[in-house]
Short mmCIF file of C-alpha atoms in Angstrom, two decimals:
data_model
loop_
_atom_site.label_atom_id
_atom_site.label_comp_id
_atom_site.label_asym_id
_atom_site.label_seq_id
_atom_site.Cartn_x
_atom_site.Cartn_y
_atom_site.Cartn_z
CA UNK A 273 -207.02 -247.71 -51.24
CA UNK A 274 -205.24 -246.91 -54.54
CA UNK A 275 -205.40 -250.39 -56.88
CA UNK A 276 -202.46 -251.54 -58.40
CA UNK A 277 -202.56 -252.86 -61.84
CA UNK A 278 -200.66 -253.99 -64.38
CA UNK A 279 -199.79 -253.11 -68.53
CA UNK A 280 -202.88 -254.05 -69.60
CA UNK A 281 -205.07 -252.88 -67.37
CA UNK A 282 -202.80 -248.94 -67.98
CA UNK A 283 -203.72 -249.57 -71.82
CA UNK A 284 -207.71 -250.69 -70.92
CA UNK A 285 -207.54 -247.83 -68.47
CA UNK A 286 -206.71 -245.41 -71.12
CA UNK A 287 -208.83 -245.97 -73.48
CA UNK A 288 -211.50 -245.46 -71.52
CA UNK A 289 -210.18 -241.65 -71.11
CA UNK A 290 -207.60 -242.58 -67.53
CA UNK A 291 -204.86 -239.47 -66.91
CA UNK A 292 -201.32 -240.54 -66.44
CA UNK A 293 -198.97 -239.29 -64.16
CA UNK A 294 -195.00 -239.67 -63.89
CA UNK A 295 -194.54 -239.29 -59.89
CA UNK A 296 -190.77 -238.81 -60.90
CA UNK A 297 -188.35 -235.79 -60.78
CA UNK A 298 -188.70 -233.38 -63.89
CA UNK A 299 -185.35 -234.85 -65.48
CA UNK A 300 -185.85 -238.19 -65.42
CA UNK A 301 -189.51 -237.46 -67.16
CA UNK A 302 -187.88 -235.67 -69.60
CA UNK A 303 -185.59 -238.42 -70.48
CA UNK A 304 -188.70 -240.47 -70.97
CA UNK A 305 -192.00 -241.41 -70.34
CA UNK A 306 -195.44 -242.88 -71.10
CA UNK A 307 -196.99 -241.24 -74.30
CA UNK A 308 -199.45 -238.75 -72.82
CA UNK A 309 -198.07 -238.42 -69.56
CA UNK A 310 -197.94 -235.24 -67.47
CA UNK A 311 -195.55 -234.79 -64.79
CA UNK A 312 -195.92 -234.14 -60.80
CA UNK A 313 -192.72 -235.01 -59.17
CA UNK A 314 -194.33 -237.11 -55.66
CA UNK A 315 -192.65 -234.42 -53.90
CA UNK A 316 -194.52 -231.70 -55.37
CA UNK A 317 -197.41 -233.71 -55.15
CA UNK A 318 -200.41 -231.42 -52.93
CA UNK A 319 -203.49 -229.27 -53.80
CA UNK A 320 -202.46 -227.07 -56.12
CA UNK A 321 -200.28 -229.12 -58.39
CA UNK A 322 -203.34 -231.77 -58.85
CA UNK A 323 -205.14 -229.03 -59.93
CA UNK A 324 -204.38 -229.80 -63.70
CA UNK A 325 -206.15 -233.48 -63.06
CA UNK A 326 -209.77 -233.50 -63.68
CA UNK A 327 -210.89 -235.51 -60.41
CA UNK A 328 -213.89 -237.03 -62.79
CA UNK A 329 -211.66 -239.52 -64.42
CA UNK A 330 -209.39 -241.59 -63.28
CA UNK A 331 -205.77 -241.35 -62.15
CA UNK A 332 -202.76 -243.21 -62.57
CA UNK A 333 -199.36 -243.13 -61.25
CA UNK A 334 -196.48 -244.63 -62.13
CA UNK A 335 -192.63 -244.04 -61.60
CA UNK A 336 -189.43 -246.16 -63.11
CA UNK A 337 -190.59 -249.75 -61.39
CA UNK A 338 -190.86 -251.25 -58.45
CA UNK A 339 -189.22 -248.63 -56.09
CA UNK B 810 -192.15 -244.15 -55.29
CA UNK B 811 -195.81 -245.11 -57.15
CA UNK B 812 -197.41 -245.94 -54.06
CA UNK B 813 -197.19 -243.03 -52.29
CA UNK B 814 -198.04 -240.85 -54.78
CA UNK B 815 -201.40 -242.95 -55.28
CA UNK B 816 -202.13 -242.79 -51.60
CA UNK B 817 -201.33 -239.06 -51.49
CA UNK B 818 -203.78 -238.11 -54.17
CA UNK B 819 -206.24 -240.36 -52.77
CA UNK B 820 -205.86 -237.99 -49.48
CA UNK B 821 -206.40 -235.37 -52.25
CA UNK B 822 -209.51 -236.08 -52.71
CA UNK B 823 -209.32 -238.16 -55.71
CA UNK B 824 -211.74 -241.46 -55.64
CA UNK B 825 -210.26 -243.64 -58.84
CA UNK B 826 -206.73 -244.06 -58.50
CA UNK B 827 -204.47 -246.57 -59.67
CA UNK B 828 -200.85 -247.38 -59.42
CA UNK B 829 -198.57 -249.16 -62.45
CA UNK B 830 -196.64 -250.43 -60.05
CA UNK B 831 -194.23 -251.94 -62.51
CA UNK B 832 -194.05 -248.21 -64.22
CA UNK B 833 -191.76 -247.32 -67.27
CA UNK B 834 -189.48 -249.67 -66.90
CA UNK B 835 -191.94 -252.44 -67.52
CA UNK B 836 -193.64 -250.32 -70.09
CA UNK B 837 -190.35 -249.92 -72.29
CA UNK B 838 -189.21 -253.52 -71.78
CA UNK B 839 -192.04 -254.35 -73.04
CA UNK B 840 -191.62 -252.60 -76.80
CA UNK B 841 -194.11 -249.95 -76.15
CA UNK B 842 -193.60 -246.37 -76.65
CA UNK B 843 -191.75 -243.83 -75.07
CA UNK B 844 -191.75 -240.44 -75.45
CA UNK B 845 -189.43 -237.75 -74.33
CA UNK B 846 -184.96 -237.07 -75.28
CA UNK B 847 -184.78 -241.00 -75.49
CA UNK B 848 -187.61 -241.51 -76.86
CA UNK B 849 -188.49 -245.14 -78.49
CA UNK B 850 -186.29 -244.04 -82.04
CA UNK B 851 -183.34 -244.40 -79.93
CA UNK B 852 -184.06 -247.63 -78.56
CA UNK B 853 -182.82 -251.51 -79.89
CA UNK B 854 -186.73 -251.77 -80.45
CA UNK B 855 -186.97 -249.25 -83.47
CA UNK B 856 -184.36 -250.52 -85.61
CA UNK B 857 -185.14 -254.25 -85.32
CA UNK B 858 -185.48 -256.18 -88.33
CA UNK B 859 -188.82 -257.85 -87.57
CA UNK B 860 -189.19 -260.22 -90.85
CA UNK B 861 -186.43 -262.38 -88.99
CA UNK B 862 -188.00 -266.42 -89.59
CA UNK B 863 -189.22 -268.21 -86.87
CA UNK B 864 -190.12 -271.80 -87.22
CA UNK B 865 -191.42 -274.36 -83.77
CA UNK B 866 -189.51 -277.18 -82.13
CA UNK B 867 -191.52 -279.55 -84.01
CA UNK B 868 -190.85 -279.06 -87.71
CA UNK B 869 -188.57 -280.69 -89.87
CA UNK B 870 -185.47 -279.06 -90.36
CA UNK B 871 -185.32 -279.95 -94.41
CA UNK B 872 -188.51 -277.20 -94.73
CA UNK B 873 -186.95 -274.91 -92.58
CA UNK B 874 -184.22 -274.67 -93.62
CA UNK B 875 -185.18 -274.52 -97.40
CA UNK B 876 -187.85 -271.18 -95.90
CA UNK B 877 -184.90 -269.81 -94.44
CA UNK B 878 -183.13 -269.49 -97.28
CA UNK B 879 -185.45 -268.56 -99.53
CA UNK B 880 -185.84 -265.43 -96.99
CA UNK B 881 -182.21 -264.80 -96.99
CA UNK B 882 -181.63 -265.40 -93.79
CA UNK B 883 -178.92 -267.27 -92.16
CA UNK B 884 -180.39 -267.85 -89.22
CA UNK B 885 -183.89 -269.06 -87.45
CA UNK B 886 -185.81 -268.94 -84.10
CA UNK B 887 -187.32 -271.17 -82.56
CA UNK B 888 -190.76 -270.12 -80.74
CA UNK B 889 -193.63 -271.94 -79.00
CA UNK B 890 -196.92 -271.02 -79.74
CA UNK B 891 -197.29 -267.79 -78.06
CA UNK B 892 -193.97 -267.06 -79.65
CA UNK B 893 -191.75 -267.29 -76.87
CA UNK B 894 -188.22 -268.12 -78.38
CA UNK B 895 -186.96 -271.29 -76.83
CA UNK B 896 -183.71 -271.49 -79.53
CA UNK B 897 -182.29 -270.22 -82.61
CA UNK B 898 -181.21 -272.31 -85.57
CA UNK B 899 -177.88 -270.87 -86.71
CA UNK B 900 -175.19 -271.71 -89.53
CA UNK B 901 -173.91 -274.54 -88.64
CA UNK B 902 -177.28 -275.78 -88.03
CA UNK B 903 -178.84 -274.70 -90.79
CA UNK B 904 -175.62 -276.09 -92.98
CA UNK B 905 -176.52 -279.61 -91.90
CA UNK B 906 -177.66 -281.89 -94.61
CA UNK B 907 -179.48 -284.19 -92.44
CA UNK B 908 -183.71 -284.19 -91.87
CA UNK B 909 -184.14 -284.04 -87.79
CA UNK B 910 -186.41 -282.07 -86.31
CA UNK B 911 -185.77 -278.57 -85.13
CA UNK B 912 -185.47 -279.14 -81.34
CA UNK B 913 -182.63 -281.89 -81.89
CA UNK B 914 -180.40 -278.97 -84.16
CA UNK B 915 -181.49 -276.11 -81.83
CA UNK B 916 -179.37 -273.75 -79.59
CA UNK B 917 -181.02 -273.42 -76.36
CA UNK B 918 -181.58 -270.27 -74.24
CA UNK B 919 -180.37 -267.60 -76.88
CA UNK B 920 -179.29 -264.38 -75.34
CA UNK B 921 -181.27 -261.69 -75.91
CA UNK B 922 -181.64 -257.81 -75.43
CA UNK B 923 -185.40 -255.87 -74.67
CA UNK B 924 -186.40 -253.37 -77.22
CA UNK B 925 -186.01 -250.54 -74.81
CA UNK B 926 -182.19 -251.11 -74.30
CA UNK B 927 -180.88 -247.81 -76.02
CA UNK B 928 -179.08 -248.51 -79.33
CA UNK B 929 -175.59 -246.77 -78.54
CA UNK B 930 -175.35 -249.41 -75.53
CA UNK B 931 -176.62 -252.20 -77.69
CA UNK B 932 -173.83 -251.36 -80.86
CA UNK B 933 -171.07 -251.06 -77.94
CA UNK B 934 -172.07 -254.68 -77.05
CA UNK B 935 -172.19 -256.35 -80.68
CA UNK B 936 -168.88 -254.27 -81.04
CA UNK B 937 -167.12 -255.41 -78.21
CA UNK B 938 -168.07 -259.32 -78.47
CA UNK B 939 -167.63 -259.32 -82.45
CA UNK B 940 -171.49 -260.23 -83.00
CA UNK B 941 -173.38 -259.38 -85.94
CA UNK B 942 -176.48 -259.08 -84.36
CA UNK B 943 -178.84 -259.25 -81.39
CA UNK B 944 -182.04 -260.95 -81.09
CA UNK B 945 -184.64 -258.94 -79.86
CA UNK B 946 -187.45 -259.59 -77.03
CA UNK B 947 -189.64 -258.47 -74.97
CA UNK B 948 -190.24 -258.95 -71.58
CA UNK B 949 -192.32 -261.73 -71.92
CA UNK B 950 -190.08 -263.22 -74.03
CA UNK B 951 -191.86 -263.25 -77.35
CA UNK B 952 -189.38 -262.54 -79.96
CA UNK B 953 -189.79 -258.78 -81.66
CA UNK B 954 -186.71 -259.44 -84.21
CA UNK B 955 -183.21 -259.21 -84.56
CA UNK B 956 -180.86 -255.91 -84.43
CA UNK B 957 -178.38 -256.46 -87.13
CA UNK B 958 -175.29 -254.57 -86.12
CA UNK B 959 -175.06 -252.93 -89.85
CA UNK B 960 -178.44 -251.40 -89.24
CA UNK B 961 -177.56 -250.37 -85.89
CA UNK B 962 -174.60 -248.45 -86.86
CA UNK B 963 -175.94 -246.64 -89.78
CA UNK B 964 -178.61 -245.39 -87.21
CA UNK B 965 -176.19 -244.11 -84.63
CA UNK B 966 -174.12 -240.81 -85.20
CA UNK B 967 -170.90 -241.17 -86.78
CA UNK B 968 -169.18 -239.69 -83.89
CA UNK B 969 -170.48 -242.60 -81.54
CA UNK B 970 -169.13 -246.18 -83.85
CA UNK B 971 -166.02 -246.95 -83.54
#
């Protein structure tokens, strides 16, 4: 089961060499998003677009909040 | 949206996933950057004036109010420990002649904009309720500074002050 975390834990996460990706449509991650993200919109989201992730280090997701 | 997408690349095949539930919104809010067409240079957070003076509900307001000066400042917040701003010491405060301590001359509950709010918004705001400036926090509420609306303007385009 995925773990949610918070801030800190993103920032701890990254440092420790953690991918980020924006789960949001291409426009609104081009209007902004976290430094270093990469974008796969959750409804492109299957085998072949994760194939830019390398599955040996860890993942995380993250859209505008809460929704 | 974020949960989804973690469970989805979990059924991907992917064993260490986690989800920032609280995503970019919370990120921003929080004065961190942001990359991308409004990136953090066009946010309140950039162009805060960060050497604002911040004193704590204890001291005196005679030393205060002497530092404040000395700073050139005409105005003051008031922070707890973890700098949280609980008030702000302003003019007429700061005019008074008499020693009390700061929480008796305080303002309470200051309004305040994050440092992601984007800086045309923020100008349109100190423009349309004739404020000078805008104190600045996060969203923990630890102060980051004060947008003076001079400093705000000269950042924007001409085309977009009125």
């Amino acid at each position: 089961m995925p773990t949610p975390i918070d801030r800190d834990q993103v920032q701890q996460l990254l440092e420790q060499g953690a991918q980020l990706v924006e789960v949001l449509p291409e426009d609104e991650y081009e209007y902004e998003h976290l430094p270093g993200a990469i974008d796969i919109p959750l409804k492109t989201l299957d085998a072949e677009s994760v194939r830019a992730l390398d599955r040996g280090r860890p993942v995380i997701v993250y859209c505008y909040d809460y929704q | 949206m974020s949960p989804r997408a973690a469970s989805r690349l979990e059924s991907l095949g992917f064993a260490h996933v986690y989800d920032y539930v609280a995503g970019k919104a919370d990120w921003a809010s929080f004065g961190l950057p942001i990359e991308g067409t409004w990136h953090s240079g066009t946010r309140v957070g950039a162009h805060a004036s960060t050497d604002v003076p911040a004193c704590g509900p204890a001291d005196r307001m005679f030393k205060v109010r002497e530092r404040v000066r000395a700073a050139g400042w005409d105005t003051c917040f008031v922070t707890n420990e973890r700098g949280v701003v609980l008030g702000r010491l302003g003019r007429t405060a700061l005019n008074r002649d008499d020693d009390i301590s700061v929480e008796e001359a305080m303002t309470l509950g200051p309004s305040t904009v994050r440092p992601s709010l984007e800086l045309d918004k923020a100008v349109e705001r100190m423009q349309k309720q004739n404020l000078t400036g805008l104190p600045v926090t996060r969203s923990d509420g630890v102060l980051v500074g004060v947008l003076r609306r001079e400093d705000a303007e000269r950042a924007l385009p001409s085309s977009s002050t009125a």
